[in-house]
CSV table of C-alpha atoms and ligand atoms in Angstrom, one decimal:
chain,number,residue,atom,x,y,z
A,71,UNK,CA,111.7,66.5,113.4
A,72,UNK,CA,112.5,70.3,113.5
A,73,UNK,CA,110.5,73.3,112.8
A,74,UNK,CA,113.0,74.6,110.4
A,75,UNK,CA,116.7,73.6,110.6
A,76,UNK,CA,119.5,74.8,108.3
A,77,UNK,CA,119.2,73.7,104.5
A,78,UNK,CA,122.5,73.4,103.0
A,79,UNK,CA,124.6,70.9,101.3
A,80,UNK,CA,127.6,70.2,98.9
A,81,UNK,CA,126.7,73.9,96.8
A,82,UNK,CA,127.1,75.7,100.2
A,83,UNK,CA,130.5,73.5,101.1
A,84,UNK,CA,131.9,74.5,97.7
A,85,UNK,CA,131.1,78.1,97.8
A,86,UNK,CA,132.8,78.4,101.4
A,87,UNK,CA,135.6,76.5,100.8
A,88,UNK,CA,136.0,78.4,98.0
A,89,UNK,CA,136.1,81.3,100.2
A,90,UNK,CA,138.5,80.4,102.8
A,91,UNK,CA,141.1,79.4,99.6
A,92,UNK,CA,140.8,82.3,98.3
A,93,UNK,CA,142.4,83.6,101.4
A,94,UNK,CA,139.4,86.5,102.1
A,95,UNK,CA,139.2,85.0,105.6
A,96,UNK,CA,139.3,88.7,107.5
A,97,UNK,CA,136.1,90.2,107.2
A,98,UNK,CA,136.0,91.8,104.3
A,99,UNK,CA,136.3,90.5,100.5
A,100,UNK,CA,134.7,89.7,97.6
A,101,UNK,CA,132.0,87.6,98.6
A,102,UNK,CA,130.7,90.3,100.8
A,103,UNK,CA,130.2,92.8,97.8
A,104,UNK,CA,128.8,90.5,95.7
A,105,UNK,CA,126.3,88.9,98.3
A,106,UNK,CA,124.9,92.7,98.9
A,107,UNK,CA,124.7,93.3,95.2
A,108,UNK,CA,123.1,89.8,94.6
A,109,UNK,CA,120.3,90.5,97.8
A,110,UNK,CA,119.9,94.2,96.6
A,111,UNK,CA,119.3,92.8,92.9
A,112,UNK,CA,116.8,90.5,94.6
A,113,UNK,CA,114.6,92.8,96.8
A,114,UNK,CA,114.7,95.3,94.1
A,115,UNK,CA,116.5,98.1,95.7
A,116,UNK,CA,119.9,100.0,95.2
A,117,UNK,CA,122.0,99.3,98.0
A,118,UNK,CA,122.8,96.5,100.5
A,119,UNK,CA,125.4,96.4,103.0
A,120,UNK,CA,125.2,92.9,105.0
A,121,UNK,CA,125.7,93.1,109.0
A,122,UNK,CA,126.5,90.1,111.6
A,123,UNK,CA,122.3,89.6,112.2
A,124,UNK,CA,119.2,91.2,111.6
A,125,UNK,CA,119.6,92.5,114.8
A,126,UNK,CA,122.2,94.6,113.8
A,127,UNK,CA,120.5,96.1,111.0
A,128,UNK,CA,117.5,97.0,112.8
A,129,UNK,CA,119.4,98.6,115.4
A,130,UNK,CA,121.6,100.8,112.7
A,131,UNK,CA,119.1,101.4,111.0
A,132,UNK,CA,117.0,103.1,113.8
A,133,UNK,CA,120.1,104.9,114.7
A,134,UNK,CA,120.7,106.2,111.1
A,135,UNK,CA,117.2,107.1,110.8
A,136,UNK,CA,117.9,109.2,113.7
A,137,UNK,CA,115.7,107.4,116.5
A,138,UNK,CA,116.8,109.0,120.0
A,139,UNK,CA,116.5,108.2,123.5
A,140,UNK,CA,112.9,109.5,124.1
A,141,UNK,CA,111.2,109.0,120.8
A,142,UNK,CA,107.9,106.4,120.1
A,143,UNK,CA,109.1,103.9,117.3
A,144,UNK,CA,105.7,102.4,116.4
A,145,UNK,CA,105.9,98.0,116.8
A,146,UNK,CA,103.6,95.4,115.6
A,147,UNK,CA,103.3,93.4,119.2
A,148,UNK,CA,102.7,90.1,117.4
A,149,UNK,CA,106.9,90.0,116.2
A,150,UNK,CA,110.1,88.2,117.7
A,151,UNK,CA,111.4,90.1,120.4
A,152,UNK,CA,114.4,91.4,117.9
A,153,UNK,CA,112.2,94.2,116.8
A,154,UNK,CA,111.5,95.8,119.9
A,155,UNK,CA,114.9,95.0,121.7
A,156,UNK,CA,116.3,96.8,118.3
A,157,UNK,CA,113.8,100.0,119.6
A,158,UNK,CA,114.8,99.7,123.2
A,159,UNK,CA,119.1,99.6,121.7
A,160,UNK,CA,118.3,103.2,121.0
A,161,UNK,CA,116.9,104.5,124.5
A,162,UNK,CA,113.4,105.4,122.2
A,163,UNK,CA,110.1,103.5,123.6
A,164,UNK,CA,108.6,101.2,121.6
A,165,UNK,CA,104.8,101.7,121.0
A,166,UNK,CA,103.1,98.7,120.2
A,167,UNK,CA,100.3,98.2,118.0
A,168,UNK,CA,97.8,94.7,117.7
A,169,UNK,CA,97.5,93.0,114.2
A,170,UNK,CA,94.9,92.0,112.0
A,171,UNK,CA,93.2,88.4,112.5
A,172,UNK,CA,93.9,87.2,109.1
A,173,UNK,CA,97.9,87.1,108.7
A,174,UNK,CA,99.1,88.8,112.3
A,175,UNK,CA,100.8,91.4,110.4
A,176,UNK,CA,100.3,95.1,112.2
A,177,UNK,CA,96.7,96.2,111.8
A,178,UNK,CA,96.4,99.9,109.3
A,179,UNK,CA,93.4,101.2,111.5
A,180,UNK,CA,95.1,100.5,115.3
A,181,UNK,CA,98.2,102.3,113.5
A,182,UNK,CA,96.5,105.3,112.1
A,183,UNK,CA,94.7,105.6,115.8
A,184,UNK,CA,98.4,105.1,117.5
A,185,UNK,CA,100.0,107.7,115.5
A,186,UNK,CA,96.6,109.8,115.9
A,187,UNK,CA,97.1,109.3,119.9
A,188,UNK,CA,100.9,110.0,119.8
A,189,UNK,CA,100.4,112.9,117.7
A,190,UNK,CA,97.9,114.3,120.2
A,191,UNK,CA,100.0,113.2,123.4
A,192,UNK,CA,102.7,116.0,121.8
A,193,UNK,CA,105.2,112.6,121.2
A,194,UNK,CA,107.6,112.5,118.7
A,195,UNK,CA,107.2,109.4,116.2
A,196,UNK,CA,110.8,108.4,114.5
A,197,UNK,CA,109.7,105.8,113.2
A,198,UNK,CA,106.9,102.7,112.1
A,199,UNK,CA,108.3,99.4,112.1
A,200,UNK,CA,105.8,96.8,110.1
A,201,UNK,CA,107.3,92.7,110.0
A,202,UNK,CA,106.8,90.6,107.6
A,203,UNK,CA,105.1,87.6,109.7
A,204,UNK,CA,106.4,84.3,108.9
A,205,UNK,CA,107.2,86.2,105.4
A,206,UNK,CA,103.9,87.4,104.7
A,207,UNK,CA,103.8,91.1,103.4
A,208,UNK,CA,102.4,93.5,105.5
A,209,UNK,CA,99.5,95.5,104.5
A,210,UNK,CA,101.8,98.3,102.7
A,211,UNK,CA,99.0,99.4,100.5
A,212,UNK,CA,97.3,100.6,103.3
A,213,UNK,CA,100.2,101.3,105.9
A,214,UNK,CA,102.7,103.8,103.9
A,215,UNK,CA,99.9,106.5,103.1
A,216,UNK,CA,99.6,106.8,106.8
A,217,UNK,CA,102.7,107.0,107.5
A,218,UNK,CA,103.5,109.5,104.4
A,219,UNK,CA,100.9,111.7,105.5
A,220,UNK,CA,102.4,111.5,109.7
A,221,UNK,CA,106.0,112.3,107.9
A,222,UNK,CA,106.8,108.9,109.7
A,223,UNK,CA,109.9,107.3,107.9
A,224,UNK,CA,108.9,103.3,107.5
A,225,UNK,CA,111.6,101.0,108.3
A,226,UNK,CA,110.6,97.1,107.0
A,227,UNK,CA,111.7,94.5,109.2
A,228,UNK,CA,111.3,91.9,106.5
A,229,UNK,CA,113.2,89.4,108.4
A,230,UNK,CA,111.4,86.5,107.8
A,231,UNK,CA,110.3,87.5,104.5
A,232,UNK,CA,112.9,86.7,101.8
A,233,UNK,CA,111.7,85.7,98.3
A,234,UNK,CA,108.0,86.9,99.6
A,235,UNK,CA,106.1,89.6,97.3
A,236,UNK,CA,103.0,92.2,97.5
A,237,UNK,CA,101.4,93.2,94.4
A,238,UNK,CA,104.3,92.4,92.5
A,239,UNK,CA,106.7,94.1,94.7
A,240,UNK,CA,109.2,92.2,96.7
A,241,UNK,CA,109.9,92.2,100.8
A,242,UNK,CA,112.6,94.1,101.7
A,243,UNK,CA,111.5,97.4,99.0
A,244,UNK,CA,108.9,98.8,100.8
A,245,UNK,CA,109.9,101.2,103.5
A,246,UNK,CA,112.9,103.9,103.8
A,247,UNK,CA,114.9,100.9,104.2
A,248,UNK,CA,114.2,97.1,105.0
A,249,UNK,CA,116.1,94.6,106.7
A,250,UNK,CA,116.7,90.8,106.4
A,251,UNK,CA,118.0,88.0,108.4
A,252,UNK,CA,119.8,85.0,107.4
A,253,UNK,CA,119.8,83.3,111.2
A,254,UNK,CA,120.2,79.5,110.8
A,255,UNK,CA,116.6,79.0,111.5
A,256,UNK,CA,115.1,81.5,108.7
A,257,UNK,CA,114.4,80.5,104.7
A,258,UNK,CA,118.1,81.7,103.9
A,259,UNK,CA,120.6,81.3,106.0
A,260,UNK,CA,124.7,82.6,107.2
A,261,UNK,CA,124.5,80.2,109.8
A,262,UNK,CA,124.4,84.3,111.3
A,263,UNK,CA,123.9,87.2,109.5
A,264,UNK,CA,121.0,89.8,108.7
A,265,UNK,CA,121.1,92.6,105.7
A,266,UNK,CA,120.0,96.5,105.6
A,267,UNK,CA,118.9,97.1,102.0
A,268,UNK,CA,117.5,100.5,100.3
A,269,UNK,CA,117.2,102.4,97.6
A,270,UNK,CA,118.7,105.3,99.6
A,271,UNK,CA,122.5,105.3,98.6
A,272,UNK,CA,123.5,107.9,101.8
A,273,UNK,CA,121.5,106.1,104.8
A,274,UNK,CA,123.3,102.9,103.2
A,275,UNK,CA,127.0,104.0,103.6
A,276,UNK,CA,126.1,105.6,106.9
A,277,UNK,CA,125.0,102.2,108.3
A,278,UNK,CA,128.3,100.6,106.5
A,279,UNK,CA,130.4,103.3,108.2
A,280,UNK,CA,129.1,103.0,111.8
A,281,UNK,CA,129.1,99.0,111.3
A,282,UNK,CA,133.2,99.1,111.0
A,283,UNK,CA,133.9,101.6,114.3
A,284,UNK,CA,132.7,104.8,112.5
A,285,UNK,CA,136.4,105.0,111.1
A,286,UNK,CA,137.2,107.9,109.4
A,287,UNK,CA,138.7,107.0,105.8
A,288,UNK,CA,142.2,108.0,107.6
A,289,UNK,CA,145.5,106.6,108.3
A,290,UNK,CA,145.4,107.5,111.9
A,291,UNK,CA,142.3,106.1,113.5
A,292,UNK,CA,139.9,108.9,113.6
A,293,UNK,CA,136.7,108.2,114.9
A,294,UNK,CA,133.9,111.0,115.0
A,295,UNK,CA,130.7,109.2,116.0
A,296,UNK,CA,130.0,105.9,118.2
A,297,UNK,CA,130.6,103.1,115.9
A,298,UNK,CA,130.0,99.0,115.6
A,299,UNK,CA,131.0,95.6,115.0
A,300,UNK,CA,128.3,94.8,112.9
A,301,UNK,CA,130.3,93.9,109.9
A,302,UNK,CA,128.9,90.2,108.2
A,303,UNK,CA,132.2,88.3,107.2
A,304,UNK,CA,133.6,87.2,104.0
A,305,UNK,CA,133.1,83.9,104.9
A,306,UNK,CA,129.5,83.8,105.6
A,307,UNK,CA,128.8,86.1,102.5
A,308,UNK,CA,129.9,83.1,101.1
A,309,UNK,CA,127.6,80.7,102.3
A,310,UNK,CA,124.7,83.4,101.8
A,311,UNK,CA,125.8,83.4,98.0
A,312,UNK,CA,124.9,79.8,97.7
A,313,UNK,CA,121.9,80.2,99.6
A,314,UNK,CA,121.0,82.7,97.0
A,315,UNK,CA,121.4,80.5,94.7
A,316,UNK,CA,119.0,78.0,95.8
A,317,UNK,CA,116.7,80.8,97.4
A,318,UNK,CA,114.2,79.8,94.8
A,319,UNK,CA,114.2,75.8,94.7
A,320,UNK,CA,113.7,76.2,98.9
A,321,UNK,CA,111.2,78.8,98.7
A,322,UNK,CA,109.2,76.3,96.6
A,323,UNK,CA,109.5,73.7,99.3
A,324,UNK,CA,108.1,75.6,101.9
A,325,UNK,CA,105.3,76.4,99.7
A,326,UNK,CA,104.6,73.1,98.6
A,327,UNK,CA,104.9,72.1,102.2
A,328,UNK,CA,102.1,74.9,103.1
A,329,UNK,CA,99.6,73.5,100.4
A,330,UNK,CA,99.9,70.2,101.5
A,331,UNK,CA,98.4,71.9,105.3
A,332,UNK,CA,96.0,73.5,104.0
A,333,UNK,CA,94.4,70.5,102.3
A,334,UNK,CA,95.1,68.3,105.3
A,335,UNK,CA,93.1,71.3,107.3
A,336,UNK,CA,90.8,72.0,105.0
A,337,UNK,CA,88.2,69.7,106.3
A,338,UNK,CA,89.1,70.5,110.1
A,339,UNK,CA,86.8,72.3,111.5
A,340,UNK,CA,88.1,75.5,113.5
A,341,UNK,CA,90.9,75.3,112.1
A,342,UNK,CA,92.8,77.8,109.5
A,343,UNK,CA,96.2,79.2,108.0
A,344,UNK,CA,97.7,82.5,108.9
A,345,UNK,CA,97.9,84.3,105.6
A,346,UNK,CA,96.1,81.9,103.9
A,347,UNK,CA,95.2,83.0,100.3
A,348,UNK,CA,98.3,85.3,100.1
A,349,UNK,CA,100.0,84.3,96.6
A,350,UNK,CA,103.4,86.2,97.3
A,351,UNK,CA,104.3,85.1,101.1
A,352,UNK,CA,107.6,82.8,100.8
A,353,UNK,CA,106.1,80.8,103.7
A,354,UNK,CA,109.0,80.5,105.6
A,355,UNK,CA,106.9,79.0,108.4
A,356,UNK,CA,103.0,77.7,108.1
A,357,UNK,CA,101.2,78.3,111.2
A,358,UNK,CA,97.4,77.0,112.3
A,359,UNK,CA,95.0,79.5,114.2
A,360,UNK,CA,92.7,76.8,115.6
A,361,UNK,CA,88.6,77.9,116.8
A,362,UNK,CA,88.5,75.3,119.8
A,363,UNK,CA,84.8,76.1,120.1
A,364,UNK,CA,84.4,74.6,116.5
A,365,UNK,CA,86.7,72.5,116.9
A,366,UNK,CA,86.6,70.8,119.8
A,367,UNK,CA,90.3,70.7,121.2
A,368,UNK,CA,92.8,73.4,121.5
A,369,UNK,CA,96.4,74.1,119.8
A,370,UNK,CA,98.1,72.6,122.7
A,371,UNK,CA,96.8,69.2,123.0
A,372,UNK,CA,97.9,69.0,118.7
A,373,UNK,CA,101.5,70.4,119.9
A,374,UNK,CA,101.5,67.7,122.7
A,375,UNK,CA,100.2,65.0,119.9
A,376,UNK,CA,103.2,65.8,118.0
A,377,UNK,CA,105.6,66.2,120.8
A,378,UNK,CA,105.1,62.8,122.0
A,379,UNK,CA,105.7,61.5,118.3
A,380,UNK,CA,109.1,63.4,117.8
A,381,UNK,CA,107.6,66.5,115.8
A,382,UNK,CA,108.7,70.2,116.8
A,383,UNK,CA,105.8,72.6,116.4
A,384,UNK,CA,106.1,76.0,118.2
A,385,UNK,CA,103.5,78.5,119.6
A,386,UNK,CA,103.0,82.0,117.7
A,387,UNK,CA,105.2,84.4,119.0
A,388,UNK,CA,103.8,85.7,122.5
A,389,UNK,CA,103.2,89.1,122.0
A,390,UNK,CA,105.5,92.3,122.7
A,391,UNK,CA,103.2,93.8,125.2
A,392,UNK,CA,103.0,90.8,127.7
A,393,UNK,CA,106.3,90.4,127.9
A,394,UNK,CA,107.9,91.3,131.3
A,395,UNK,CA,110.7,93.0,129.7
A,396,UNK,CA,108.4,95.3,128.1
A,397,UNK,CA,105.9,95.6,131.2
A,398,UNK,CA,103.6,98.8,131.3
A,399,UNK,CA,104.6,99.9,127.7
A,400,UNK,CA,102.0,102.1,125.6
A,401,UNK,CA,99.8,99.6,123.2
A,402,UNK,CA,97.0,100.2,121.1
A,403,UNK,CA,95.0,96.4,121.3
A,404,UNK,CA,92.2,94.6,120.0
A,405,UNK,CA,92.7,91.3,121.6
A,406,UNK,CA,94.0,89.5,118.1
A,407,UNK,CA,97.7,89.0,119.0
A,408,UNK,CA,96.7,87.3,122.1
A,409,UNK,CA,93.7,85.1,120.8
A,410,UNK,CA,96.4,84.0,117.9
A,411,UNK,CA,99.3,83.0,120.7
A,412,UNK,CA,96.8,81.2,122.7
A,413,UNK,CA,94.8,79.7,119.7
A,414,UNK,CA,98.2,79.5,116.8
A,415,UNK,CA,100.8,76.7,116.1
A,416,UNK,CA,103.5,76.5,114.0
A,417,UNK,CA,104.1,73.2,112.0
A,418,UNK,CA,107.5,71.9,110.9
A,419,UNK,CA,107.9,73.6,107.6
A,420,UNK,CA,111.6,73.2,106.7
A,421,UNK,CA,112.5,73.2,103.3
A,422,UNK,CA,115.4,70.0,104.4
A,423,UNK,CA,111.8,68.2,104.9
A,424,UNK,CA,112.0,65.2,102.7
A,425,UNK,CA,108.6,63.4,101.6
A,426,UNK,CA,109.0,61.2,104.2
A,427,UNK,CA,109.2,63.1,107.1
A,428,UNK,CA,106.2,65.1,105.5
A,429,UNK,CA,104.2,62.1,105.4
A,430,UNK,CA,105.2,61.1,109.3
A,431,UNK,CA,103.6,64.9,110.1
A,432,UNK,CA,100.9,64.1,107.8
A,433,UNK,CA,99.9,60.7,109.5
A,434,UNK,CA,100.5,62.1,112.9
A,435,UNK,CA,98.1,65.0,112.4
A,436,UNK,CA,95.2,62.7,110.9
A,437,UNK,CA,95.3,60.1,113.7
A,438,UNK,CA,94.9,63.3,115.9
A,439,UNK,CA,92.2,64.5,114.0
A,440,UNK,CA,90.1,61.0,113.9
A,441,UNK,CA,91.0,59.8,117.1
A,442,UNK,CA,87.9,59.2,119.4
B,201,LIG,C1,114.9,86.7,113.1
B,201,LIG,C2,114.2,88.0,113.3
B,201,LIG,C3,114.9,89.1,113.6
B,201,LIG,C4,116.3,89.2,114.0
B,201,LIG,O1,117.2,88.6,113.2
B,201,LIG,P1,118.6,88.0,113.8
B,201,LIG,O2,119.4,87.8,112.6
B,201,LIG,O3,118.2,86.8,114.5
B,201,LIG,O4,119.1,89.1,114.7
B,201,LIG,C5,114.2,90.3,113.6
B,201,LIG,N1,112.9,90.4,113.3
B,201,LIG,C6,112.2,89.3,113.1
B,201,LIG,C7,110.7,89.4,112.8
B,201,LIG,C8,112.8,88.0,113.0
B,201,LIG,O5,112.1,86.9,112.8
């Protein structure tokens, strides 16, 4: 059983065959708009222009924010390596900054003493770059007053955080601009595709320009800046449309699917949710944080449990800052991001799950937690 595979049936064969009929088989077309006006209607913001991966959009988005080489962009260091590889497309440094024990989202105090420190250091900051764990909000609250008063723009990477809220507000509106992902493996999917959205109309058509070459709205080919191939197809828009559609009915899944761990947790001891509590994460992906003092055996022997019965679970992301590819970068840390890798699984939390499989995971996880 997989951690979270690709949910899509007969609605999303319908939608793309529709597509490909209608003959909108070059890049773009109809689908496209109305998928970026259908996300941007979502989220709450303006604009949308959708973009081959998240990937892509983080790394325009840096660019259009005006990140250069040389500049600090400011990282959680509990993220998938996207984030900072988007950092590093730029030539700027990523900075990165240890979360808060509770959800692993990027810790307000470490931040306000990082852009402190880089102030002080004479750096230039272009940029703060909160995820949305596992699509649990960040703590924006608390995050955008520090970066208002550091005149730090805030660019979201809600990738993981579709469908997820804070305080009423949805992922994807907080910052300058936001980005999603619809990889195969994430709560929406384009089989691949991401999304820049914003309520700022300019930095929206910048990114859309420098996604198809930076052409110049000429006959002859003029090109006045470094441009992309960044461009999401018709085709996929397509599929995302569908996806859309049934954003809500799989959201519920996954949450149904998260309730169901924490009451076969709940009498564990040592052992609790990330983001547990939080009444507006889309939990695209439940993950334990297991106490093996308390509890008396450690993540890994429940991942090698499951393994041996056919389940996929996954460690948290390693973090940014132990990763050789980022060796000897600047980090503010507490410790946290490390203690949740070593101490954090993730469970299989697709929203394809049927009851069935649930209950396999289920039994699995109770005969591991009575056995002698
Ligand atoms: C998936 C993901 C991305 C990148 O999205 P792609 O579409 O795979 O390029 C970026 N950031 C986070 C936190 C992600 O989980």
């Amino acid at each position: 059983m997989l951690l979270s595979s690709p949910d899509v049936g007969p609605l999303e064969e319908s939608y793309l065959i529709r597509a490909l009929r209608s003959g909108w088989v070059a890049p773009a077309g109809p689908d496209l708009e109305a998928f970026e006006r259908e996300v941007a209607d979502r989220v709450g913001v303006g604009h949308a222009v959708a973009l081959t991966s998240g990937s892509a959009a983080l790394h325009l988005a840096l660019v259009t924010l005006g990140v250069r080489p040389g500049d600090a962009v400011v990282v959680p260091t509990l993220t998938f390596v996207a984030t900072a590889n988007a950092v590093a497309y730029t030539g700027a440094e990523p900075v990165f900054v240890d979360c808060e024990a509770g959800s692993g989202n990027l810790d307000p105090e470490l931040l306000d003493r990082t852009l402190r420190d880089l102030r002080r250091a004479g750096r230039r900051v272009a940029a703060v770059l909160p995820v949305d764990l596992f699509g649990a909000c960040a703590d924006y609250p608390r995050i955008l007053p520090l970066c208002a008063a550091a005149g730090v723009p805030v660019l979201e990477d809600a990738a993981e955080a579709l469908g997820a809220t804070r305080d009423g507000r949805a992922a994807g509106s907080f910052g300058r601009a936001a980005v999603l992902s619809f990889n195969g493996n994430k709560i929406a999917t384009t089989s691949g595709g991401g999304m820049l959205v914003s309520d700022d109309g300019d930095l929206v058509a910048h990114c859309r320009y420098l996604a198809t070459q930076a052409r110049e709205p000429v006959a002859h080919y003029e090109h006045r800046a470094v441009g992309y191939t960044y461009r999401l197809s018709n085709l996929l828009a397509a599929l995302g449309r569908a996806q859309l559609r049934r954003l809500e009915s799989m959201m519920a899944c996954r949450r149904a699917h998260h309730e169901r761990y924490s009451k076969l947790f709940a009498a564990a001891a040592g052992v609790r949710l990330l983001a547990d509590g939080d009444p507006g994460a889309n939990r695209w992906l439940t993950s334990i944080v297991v106490d093996p003092t308390v509890a008396g055996w450690q993540a890994a022997d429940l991942a090698g449990h499951l393994a041996a019965r056919g389940i996929e679970t996954r460690p948290v992301f390693r973090p940014m800052h132990l990763q050789p590819v980022f060796a000897g970068a600047r980090a503010t840390l507490s410790g946290v991001a490390e203690r949740l890798a070593t101490h954090g699984l993730t469970l299989p939390s697709g929203s394809n799950m049927t009851d069935a499989q649930f209950a396999r995971v289920t039994s699995a996880v109770e005969d591991f937690l009575t056995r002698g």
